[in-house]
Amino acid sequence: MPILTAVIAFLLAALSGMGVGGGGLFMIYLVYVTDLPQFTAQGMNLLFFLCAGGASLPVHLRKRSLPAFAIAIMIGAGVVGVLIGTELAARLNGALLRKIFGAMLVSGGILSLKRKSASS
Amino acid sequence: MKRSAVTKKEKESLLRVARLSLTGLLAGLANGLLGAGGGIIAAFGLLREYREDLAPKDAYAGALSVMLPLSFLSFLRYAGAGALASAPSLGLYLVPALLGGAAGALLLARLGNRALRRLFGILVVWSGILLIIR
């Protein structure tokens, strides 16, 4: 089981490192397989993403052309969103959080499948 | 009396800042409320805003750049609220996470955008359905 856990963590981290997601899937694994409470799973998922995303960022900074202005604006506004969101997360029921998260995943996944490729 | 006029270009710039701000706010909200999901919002926002001028892979990397500092802030607040008090051994997850993250970034250059989007879309929809029906 520990080897399986490590392999799954590696694969999901690779998805996160690509920037297309994976963190949400890691939370599914934590909630379903390890049976962690939703709030704990969310906290662990954030730490997981910080490691996976942090390890991939130097590669992206070297290889990609990033829109710095847009990123700065989004981070600035995002801080406000984080403060509101974390406050709500501490107050809401775990089951409700899980369903909200599930609905968000379904919407995001469908949009991702429907969107036409600009280039491949 | 002289009328000062906002030029069309200035108006478009202001609208762009407003849209990016809204996208950032929603991405932060998802990240803080759910511990994930902000990256999808950020990536869509960047792709919609820059359309032809930004390659999808650059948008994904840009979303990552947005979500890292926001996730750090979220993590501090979750940890402060005791979210990790009952967390199991973290080393089992975090060491593979570091290795996998770096590997994923290196792999991104080799994969097609369409394949990436399809893979992600299928996995995410399936996961979301599982969560809703549980």
PDB file of C-alpha atoms in Angstrom:
ATOM      1  CA  MET A   1       0.000   0.000   0.000  1.00  0.00           C
ATOM      2  CA  PRO A   2       2.739   2.570   0.742  1.00  0.00           C
ATOM      3  CA  ILE A   3       4.306   1.866  -2.676  1.00  0.00           C
ATOM      4  CA  LEU A   4       0.932   2.279  -4.371  1.00  0.00           C
ATOM      5  CA  THR A   5       0.384   5.533  -2.473  1.00  0.00           C
ATOM      6  CA  ALA A   6       3.780   6.833  -3.561  1.00  0.00           C
ATOM      7  CA  VAL A   7       3.153   5.872  -7.203  1.00  0.00           C
ATOM      8  CA  ILE A   8      -0.272   7.528  -7.229  1.00  0.00           C
ATOM      9  CA  ALA A   9       1.160  10.640  -5.593  1.00  0.00           C
ATOM     10  CA  PHE A  10       3.918  10.751  -8.241  1.00  0.00           C
ATOM     11  CA  LEU A  11       1.475  10.429 -11.165  1.00  0.00           C
ATOM     12  CA  LEU A  12      -0.933  13.014  -9.813  1.00  0.00           C
ATOM     13  CA  ALA A  13       1.954  15.347  -9.060  1.00  0.00           C
ATOM     14  CA  ALA A  14       3.076  14.975 -12.678  1.00  0.00           C
ATOM     15  CA  LEU A  15      -0.357  16.202 -13.787  1.00  0.00           C
ATOM     16  CA  SER A  16      -0.073  19.133 -11.399  1.00  0.00           C
ATOM     17  CA  GLY A  17       3.401  19.838 -12.688  1.00  0.00           C
ATOM     18  CA  MET A  18       2.023  20.068 -16.195  1.00  0.00           C
ATOM     19  CA  GLY A  19      -0.327  22.734 -14.913  1.00  0.00           C
ATOM     20  CA  VAL A  20      -3.479  21.003 -16.097  1.00  0.00           C
ATOM     21  CA  GLY A  21      -4.604  19.824 -12.687  1.00  0.00           C
ATOM     22  CA  GLY A  22      -4.220  16.783 -10.534  1.00  0.00           C
ATOM     23  CA  GLY A  23      -4.683  18.304  -7.142  1.00  0.00           C
ATOM     24  CA  GLY A  24      -8.384  17.685  -7.216  1.00  0.00           C
ATOM     25  CA  LEU A  25      -7.732  14.056  -8.079  1.00  0.00           C
ATOM     26  CA  PHE A  26      -5.352  13.705  -5.174  1.00  0.00           C
ATOM     27  CA  MET A  27      -8.108  14.907  -2.871  1.00  0.00           C
ATOM     28  CA  ILE A  28     -10.438  12.248  -4.307  1.00  0.00           C
ATOM     29  CA  TYR A  29      -7.820   9.655  -3.449  1.00  0.00           C
ATOM     30  CA  LEU A  30      -7.425  10.997   0.102  1.00  0.00           C
ATOM     31  CA  VAL A  31     -11.180  11.068   0.741  1.00  0.00           C
ATOM     32  CA  TYR A  32     -12.064   7.741  -0.908  1.00  0.00           C
ATOM     33  CA  VAL A  33      -9.073   5.488  -0.282  1.00  0.00           C
ATOM     34  CA  THR A  34      -7.608   6.832   2.961  1.00  0.00           C
ATOM     35  CA  ASP A  35     -10.996   8.020   4.268  1.00  0.00           C
ATOM     36  CA  LEU A  36      -9.705  11.331   5.562  1.00  0.00           C
ATOM     37  CA  PRO A  37     -12.147  14.061   6.633  1.00  0.00           C
ATOM     38  CA  GLN A  38     -12.798  16.548   3.848  1.00  0.00           C
ATOM     39  CA  PHE A  39     -11.228  19.513   5.650  1.00  0.00           C
ATOM     40  CA  THR A  40      -8.019  17.586   6.398  1.00  0.00           C
ATOM     41  CA  ALA A  41      -7.893  16.277   2.825  1.00  0.00           C
ATOM     42  CA  GLN A  42      -8.138  19.842   1.525  1.00  0.00           C
ATOM     43  CA  GLY A  43      -5.272  20.982   3.739  1.00  0.00           C
ATOM     44  CA  MET A  44      -3.094  18.045   2.649  1.00  0.00           C
ATOM     45  CA  ASN A  45      -4.010  18.669  -0.955  1.00  0.00           C
ATOM     46  CA  LEU A  46      -2.764  22.247  -0.700  1.00  0.00           C
ATOM     47  CA  LEU A  47       0.554  21.060   0.712  1.00  0.00           C
ATOM     48  CA  PHE A  48       0.773  18.418  -2.015  1.00  0.00           C
ATOM     49  CA  PHE A  49       0.222  21.028  -4.698  1.00  0.00           C
ATOM     50  CA  LEU A  50       2.813  23.365  -3.159  1.00  0.00           C
ATOM     51  CA  CYS A  51       5.394  20.575  -3.474  1.00  0.00           C
ATOM     52  CA  ALA A  52       4.378  19.400  -6.953  1.00  0.00           C
ATOM     53  CA  GLY A  53       3.782  22.838  -8.380  1.00  0.00           C
ATOM     54  CA  GLY A  54       6.806  24.336  -6.662  1.00  0.00           C
ATOM     55  CA  ALA A  55       9.072  21.649  -8.122  1.00  0.00           C
ATOM     56  CA  SER A  56       7.744  22.283 -11.614  1.00  0.00           C
ATOM     57  CA  LEU A  57       7.853  26.085 -11.553  1.00  0.00           C
ATOM     58  CA  PRO A  58      11.600  26.474 -12.302  1.00  0.00           C
ATOM     59  CA  VAL A  59      11.131  24.357 -15.431  1.00  0.00           C
ATOM     60  CA  HIS A  60       8.156  26.433 -16.565  1.00  0.00           C
ATOM     61  CA  LEU A  61       9.933  29.719 -15.932  1.00  0.00           C
ATOM     62  CA  ARG A  62      12.760  28.533 -18.157  1.00  0.00           C
ATOM     63  CA  LYS A  63      10.701  27.029 -20.996  1.00  0.00           C
ATOM     64  CA  ARG A  64       7.460  29.018 -21.112  1.00  0.00           C
ATOM     65  CA  SER A  65       6.480  32.546 -21.986  1.00  0.00           C
ATOM     66  CA  LEU A  66       4.299  33.733 -19.094  1.00  0.00           C
ATOM     67  CA  PRO A  67       1.940  36.769 -19.086  1.00  0.00           C
ATOM     68  CA  ALA A  68       3.451  38.523 -16.066  1.00  0.00           C
ATOM     69  CA  PHE A  69       0.962  41.413 -15.941  1.00  0.00           C
ATOM     70  CA  ALA A  70      -2.062  39.103 -15.927  1.00  0.00           C
ATOM     71  CA  ILE A  71      -0.486  36.864 -13.323  1.00  0.00           C
ATOM     72  CA  ALA A  72       0.176  39.799 -10.992  1.00  0.00           C
ATOM     73  CA  ILE A  73      -3.411  41.068 -11.304  1.00  0.00           C
ATOM     74  CA  MET A  74      -4.854  37.621 -10.680  1.00  0.00           C
ATOM     75  CA  ILE A  75      -2.679  37.007  -7.624  1.00  0.00           C
ATOM     76  CA  GLY A  76      -3.656  40.356  -6.126  1.00  0.00           C
ATOM     77  CA  ALA A  77      -7.364  39.689  -6.525  1.00  0.00           C
ATOM     78  CA  GLY A  78      -6.896  36.034  -5.628  1.00  0.00           C
ATOM     79  CA  VAL A  79      -5.651  36.911  -2.152  1.00  0.00           C
ATOM     80  CA  VAL A  80      -9.065  38.391  -1.360  1.00  0.00           C
ATOM     81  CA  GLY A  81     -10.746  35.252  -2.688  1.00  0.00           C
ATOM     82  CA  VAL A  82      -8.522  33.019  -0.564  1.00  0.00           C
ATOM     83  CA  LEU A  83      -9.316  34.946   2.606  1.00  0.00           C
ATOM     84  CA  ILE A  84     -13.061  34.655   1.969  1.00  0.00           C
ATOM     85  CA  GLY A  85     -12.846  31.023   0.870  1.00  0.00           C
ATOM     86  CA  THR A  86     -10.786  29.779   3.811  1.00  0.00           C
ATOM     87  CA  GLU A  87     -13.110  31.510   6.234  1.00  0.00           C
ATOM     88  CA  LEU A  88     -16.100  29.756   4.677  1.00  0.00           C
ATOM     89  CA  ALA A  89     -14.303  26.392   4.562  1.00  0.00           C
ATOM     90  CA  ALA A  90     -13.735  26.438   8.308  1.00  0.00           C
ATOM     91  CA  ARG A  91     -17.451  27.013   8.893  1.00  0.00           C
ATOM     92  CA  LEU A  92     -19.104  24.705   6.358  1.00  0.00           C
ATOM     93  CA  ASN A  93     -20.037  21.059   6.769  1.00  0.00           C
ATOM     94  CA  GLY A  94     -17.614  18.539   5.153  1.00  0.00           C
ATOM     95  CA  ALA A  95     -20.303  16.776   3.142  1.00  0.00           C
ATOM     96  CA  LEU A  96     -21.475  20.067   1.656  1.00  0.00           C
ATOM     97  CA  LEU A  97     -17.898  21.016   0.802  1.00  0.00           C
ATOM     98  CA  ARG A  98     -17.471  17.687  -0.954  1.00  0.00           C
ATOM     99  CA  LYS A  99     -20.574  18.174  -3.081  1.00  0.00           C
ATOM    100  CA  ILE A 100     -19.607  21.728  -4.022  1.00  0.00           C
ATOM    101  CA  PHE A 101     -16.195  20.437  -5.001  1.00  0.00           C
ATOM    102  CA  GLY A 102     -17.693  17.615  -7.024  1.00  0.00           C
ATOM    103  CA  ALA A 103     -19.957  20.008  -8.928  1.00  0.00           C
ATOM    104  CA  MET A 104     -16.996  22.231  -9.660  1.00  0.00           C
ATOM    105  CA  LEU A 105     -14.943  19.334 -10.961  1.00  0.00           C
ATOM    106  CA  VAL A 106     -17.740  18.154 -13.260  1.00  0.00           C
ATOM    107  CA  SER A 107     -18.223  21.674 -14.675  1.00  0.00           C
ATOM    108  CA  GLY A 108     -14.500  22.202 -15.165  1.00  0.00           C
ATOM    109  CA  GLY A 109     -14.020  18.808 -16.747  1.00  0.00           C
ATOM    110  CA  ILE A 110     -16.878  19.302 -19.203  1.00  0.00           C
ATOM    111  CA  LEU A 111     -15.564  22.729 -20.183  1.00  0.00           C
ATOM    112  CA  SER A 112     -12.132  21.251 -20.682  1.00  0.00           C
ATOM    113  CA  LEU A 113     -13.513  18.520 -22.957  1.00  0.00           C
ATOM    114  CA  LYS A 114     -15.678  20.905 -24.959  1.00  0.00           C
ATOM    115  CA  ARG A 115     -13.132  23.633 -25.561  1.00  0.00           C
ATOM    116  CA  LYS A 116     -11.684  23.599 -29.051  1.00  0.00           C
ATOM    117  CA  SER A 117      -7.959  23.285 -29.292  1.00  0.00           C
ATOM    118  CA  ALA A 118      -6.176  26.438 -30.465  1.00  0.00           C
ATOM    119  CA  SER A 119      -3.160  24.354 -31.313  1.00  0.00           C
ATOM    120  CA  SER A 120      -2.137  20.782 -30.544  1.00  0.00           C
TER     121      SER A 120
ATOM    122  CA  MET B   1     -15.482  73.197 -20.950  1.00  0.00           C
ATOM    123  CA  LYS B   2     -13.007  70.555 -22.067  1.00  0.00           C
ATOM    124  CA  ARG B   3     -14.248  66.957 -21.851  1.00  0.00           C
ATOM    125  CA  SER B   4     -11.665  64.386 -20.863  1.00  0.00           C
ATOM    126  CA  ALA B   5     -12.249  61.167 -22.717  1.00  0.00           C
ATOM    127  CA  VAL B   6     -11.113  57.681 -21.940  1.00  0.00           C
ATOM    128  CA  THR B   7      -9.713  56.307 -25.150  1.00  0.00           C
ATOM    129  CA  LYS B   8     -10.967  53.056 -26.559  1.00  0.00           C
ATOM    130  CA  LYS B   9      -7.615  51.421 -25.787  1.00  0.00           C
ATOM    131  CA  GLU B  10      -7.706  52.618 -22.163  1.00  0.00           C
ATOM    132  CA  LYS B  11     -11.255  51.332 -21.797  1.00  0.00           C
ATOM    133  CA  GLU B  12     -10.220  47.911 -23.158  1.00  0.00           C
ATOM    134  CA  SER B  13      -7.263  47.823 -20.770  1.00  0.00           C
ATOM    135  CA  LEU B  14      -9.498  48.651 -17.813  1.00  0.00           C
ATOM    136  CA  LEU B  15     -11.968  45.950 -18.844  1.00  0.00           C
ATOM    137  CA  ARG B  16      -9.124  43.466 -19.159  1.00  0.00           C
ATOM    138  CA  VAL B  17      -7.904  44.315 -15.646  1.00  0.00           C
ATOM    139  CA  ALA B  18     -11.474  43.923 -14.351  1.00  0.00           C
ATOM    140  CA  ARG B  19     -11.893  40.513 -15.999  1.00  0.00           C
ATOM    141  CA  LEU B  20      -8.517  39.292 -14.788  1.00  0.00           C
ATOM    142  CA  SER B  21      -9.336  40.517 -11.286  1.00  0.00           C
ATOM    143  CA  LEU B  22     -12.635  38.653 -11.296  1.00  0.00           C
ATOM    144  CA  THR B  23     -10.904  35.501 -12.521  1.00  0.00           C
ATOM    145  CA  GLY B  24      -8.274  35.824  -9.817  1.00  0.00           C
ATOM    146  CA  LEU B  25     -10.921  36.401  -7.157  1.00  0.00           C
ATOM    147  CA  LEU B  26     -12.859  33.285  -8.206  1.00  0.00           C
ATOM    148  CA  ALA B  27      -9.692  31.189  -8.426  1.00  0.00           C
ATOM    149  CA  GLY B  28      -8.701  32.287  -4.926  1.00  0.00           C
ATOM    150  CA  LEU B  29     -12.203  31.624  -3.629  1.00  0.00           C
ATOM    151  CA  ALA B  30     -12.194  28.062  -5.030  1.00  0.00           C
ATOM    152  CA  ASN B  31      -8.713  27.483  -3.688  1.00  0.00           C
ATOM    153  CA  GLY B  32      -9.580  28.709  -0.224  1.00  0.00           C
ATOM    154  CA  LEU B  33     -13.001  27.089   0.007  1.00  0.00           C
ATOM    155  CA  LEU B  34     -12.153  23.727  -1.543  1.00  0.00           C
ATOM    156  CA  GLY B  35      -8.368  23.383  -1.387  1.00  0.00           C
ATOM    157  CA  ALA B  36      -8.247  22.889  -5.160  1.00  0.00           C
ATOM    158  CA  GLY B  37      -9.833  23.944  -8.403  1.00  0.00           C
ATOM    159  CA  GLY B  38      -8.461  27.441  -8.686  1.00  0.00           C
ATOM    160  CA  GLY B  39      -6.017  26.349 -11.362  1.00  0.00           C
ATOM    161  CA  ILE B  40      -8.807  25.378 -13.750  1.00  0.00           C
ATOM    162  CA  ILE B  41     -10.404  28.795 -13.318  1.00  0.00           C
ATOM    163  CA  ALA B  42      -7.084  30.602 -13.747  1.00  0.00           C
ATOM    164  CA  ALA B  43      -6.167  28.631 -16.874  1.00  0.00           C
ATOM    165  CA  PHE B  44      -9.571  29.232 -18.487  1.00  0.00           C
ATOM    166  CA  GLY B  45      -9.361  32.911 -17.617  1.00  0.00           C
ATOM    167  CA  LEU B  46      -5.952  33.318 -19.216  1.00  0.00           C
ATOM    168  CA  LEU B  47      -6.926  31.383 -22.341  1.00  0.00           C
ATOM    169  CA  ARG B  48     -10.139  33.367 -22.765  1.00  0.00           C
ATOM    170  CA  GLU B  49      -8.393  36.684 -22.210  1.00  0.00           C
ATOM    171  CA  TYR B  50      -5.422  36.151 -24.490  1.00  0.00           C
ATOM    172  CA  ARG B  51      -6.956  33.757 -27.069  1.00  0.00           C
ATOM    173  CA  GLU B  52      -4.582  33.698 -30.050  1.00  0.00           C
ATOM    174  CA  ASP B  53      -1.677  35.351 -28.221  1.00  0.00           C
ATOM    175  CA  LEU B  54      -1.087  32.693 -25.599  1.00  0.00           C
ATOM    176  CA  ALA B  55      -0.285  29.028 -26.216  1.00  0.00           C
ATOM    177  CA  PRO B  56      -2.322  26.614 -24.050  1.00  0.00           C
ATOM    178  CA  LYS B  57       0.835  25.290 -22.423  1.00  0.00           C
ATOM    179  CA  ASP B  58       1.826  28.842 -21.480  1.00  0.00           C
ATOM    180  CA  ALA B  59      -1.640  29.369 -20.018  1.00  0.00           C
ATOM    181  CA  TYR B  60      -1.343  26.222 -17.926  1.00  0.00           C
ATOM    182  CA  ALA B  61       2.067  27.328 -16.667  1.00  0.00           C
ATOM    183  CA  GLY B  62       0.682  30.810 -15.997  1.00  0.00           C
ATOM    184  CA  ALA B  63      -2.168  29.329 -13.969  1.00  0.00           C
ATOM    185  CA  LEU B  64       0.383  27.402 -11.946  1.00  0.00           C
ATOM    186  CA  SER B  65       2.259  30.641 -11.249  1.00  0.00           C
ATOM    187  CA  VAL B  66      -0.955  32.250 -10.000  1.00  0.00           C
ATOM    188  CA  MET B  67      -2.011  29.332  -7.832  1.00  0.00           C
ATOM    189  CA  LEU B  68       1.271  28.703  -6.037  1.00  0.00           C
ATOM    190  CA  PRO B  69       1.253  31.869  -3.881  1.00  0.00           C
ATOM    191  CA  LEU B  70      -2.510  31.623  -3.384  1.00  0.00           C
ATOM    192  CA  SER B  71      -2.195  27.990  -2.311  1.00  0.00           C
ATOM    193  CA  PHE B  72       0.542  28.935   0.116  1.00  0.00           C
ATOM    194  CA  LEU B  73      -1.750  31.491   1.747  1.00  0.00           C
ATOM    195  CA  SER B  74      -4.624  28.980   1.820  1.00  0.00           C
ATOM    196  CA  PHE B  75      -2.353  26.352   3.329  1.00  0.00           C
ATOM    197  CA  LEU B  76      -1.267  28.689   6.135  1.00  0.00           C
ATOM    198  CA  ARG B  77      -4.905  29.371   7.008  1.00  0.00           C
ATOM    199  CA  TYR B  78      -5.873  25.682   6.851  1.00  0.00           C
ATOM    200  CA  ALA B  79      -2.896  24.725   9.022  1.00  0.00           C
ATOM    201  CA  GLY B  80      -3.805  27.480  11.467  1.00  0.00           C
ATOM    202  CA  ALA B  81      -7.354  26.100  11.667  1.00  0.00           C
ATOM    203  CA  GLY B  82      -5.991  22.647  12.551  1.00  0.00           C
ATOM    204  CA  ALA B  83      -6.619  20.908   9.226  1.00  0.00           C
ATOM    205  CA  LEU B  84      -3.385  18.915   9.436  1.00  0.00           C
ATOM    206  CA  ALA B  85      -3.724  17.879  13.079  1.00  0.00           C
ATOM    207  CA  SER B  86      -4.979  14.412  12.059  1.00  0.00           C
ATOM    208  CA  ALA B  87      -2.977  14.109   8.838  1.00  0.00           C
ATOM    209  CA  PRO B  88      -1.118  10.818   8.268  1.00  0.00           C
ATOM    210  CA  SER B  89       2.577  10.525   7.424  1.00  0.00           C
ATOM    211  CA  LEU B  90       3.237  13.309   4.965  1.00  0.00           C
ATOM    212  CA  GLY B  91       6.608  12.084   3.639  1.00  0.00           C
ATOM    213  CA  LEU B  92       4.882   9.300   1.714  1.00  0.00           C
ATOM    214  CA  TYR B  93       3.085  11.892  -0.374  1.00  0.00           C
ATOM    215  CA  LEU B  94       5.387  14.846  -0.438  1.00  0.00           C
ATOM    216  CA  VAL B  95       8.599  13.261  -1.733  1.00  0.00           C
ATOM    217  CA  PRO B  96       6.822  11.721  -4.769  1.00  0.00           C
ATOM    218  CA  ALA B  97       5.038  15.063  -5.179  1.00  0.00           C
ATOM    219  CA  LEU B  98       8.339  16.891  -5.575  1.00  0.00           C
ATOM    220  CA  LEU B  99       9.649  14.335  -8.062  1.00  0.00           C
ATOM    221  CA  GLY B 100       6.393  14.076  -9.976  1.00  0.00           C
ATOM    222  CA  GLY B 101       5.973  17.822 -10.252  1.00  0.00           C
ATOM    223  CA  ALA B 102       9.365  18.258 -11.863  1.00  0.00           C
ATOM    224  CA  ALA B 103       8.749  15.296 -14.174  1.00  0.00           C
ATOM    225  CA  GLY B 104       5.381  16.721 -15.227  1.00  0.00           C
ATOM    226  CA  ALA B 105       6.877  20.052 -16.177  1.00  0.00           C
ATOM    227  CA  LEU B 106       9.499  18.319 -18.315  1.00  0.00           C
ATOM    228  CA  LEU B 107       6.844  16.096 -19.927  1.00  0.00           C
ATOM    229  CA  LEU B 108       4.597  19.025 -20.819  1.00  0.00           C
ATOM    230  CA  ALA B 109       6.818  19.941 -23.741  1.00  0.00           C
ATOM    231  CA  ARG B 110       6.363  16.466 -25.247  1.00  0.00           C
ATOM    232  CA  LEU B 111       2.603  16.105 -24.985  1.00  0.00           C
ATOM    233  CA  GLY B 112      -0.009  17.519 -27.310  1.00  0.00           C
ATOM    234  CA  ASN B 113      -2.510  20.032 -25.901  1.00  0.00           C
ATOM    235  CA  ARG B 114      -5.517  18.090 -27.102  1.00  0.00           C
ATOM    236  CA  ALA B 115      -4.348  14.865 -25.452  1.00  0.00           C
ATOM    237  CA  LEU B 116      -3.683  16.700 -22.200  1.00  0.00           C
ATOM    238  CA  ARG B 117      -7.059  18.392 -22.178  1.00  0.00           C
ATOM    239  CA  ARG B 118      -8.955  15.195 -22.940  1.00  0.00           C
ATOM    240  CA  LEU B 119      -7.131  13.203 -20.286  1.00  0.00           C
ATOM    241  CA  PHE B 120      -7.703  15.866 -17.709  1.00  0.00           C
ATOM    242  CA  GLY B 121     -11.307  16.440 -18.668  1.00  0.00           C
ATOM    243  CA  ILE B 122     -12.242  12.768 -18.432  1.00  0.00           C
ATOM    244  CA  LEU B 123     -10.515  12.255 -15.094  1.00  0.00           C
ATOM    245  CA  VAL B 124     -12.015  15.368 -13.600  1.00  0.00           C
ATOM    246  CA  VAL B 125     -15.603  14.702 -14.683  1.00  0.00           C
ATOM    247  CA  TRP B 126     -15.424  11.162 -13.354  1.00  0.00           C
ATOM    248  CA  SER B 127     -13.989  12.369 -10.056  1.00  0.00           C
ATOM    249  CA  GLY B 128     -16.616  15.045  -9.670  1.00  0.00           C
ATOM    250  CA  ILE B 129     -19.435  12.589 -10.236  1.00  0.00           C
ATOM    251  CA  LEU B 130     -18.009  10.274  -7.598  1.00  0.00           C
ATOM    252  CA  LEU B 131     -17.907  13.094  -5.082  1.00  0.00           C
ATOM    253  CA  ILE B 132     -21.459  14.223  -5.748  1.00  0.00           C
ATOM    254  CA  ILE B 133     -23.030  10.798  -5.468  1.00  0.00           C
ATOM    255  CA  ARG B 134     -21.069   9.689  -2.424  1.00  0.00           C
TER     256      ARG B 134
END
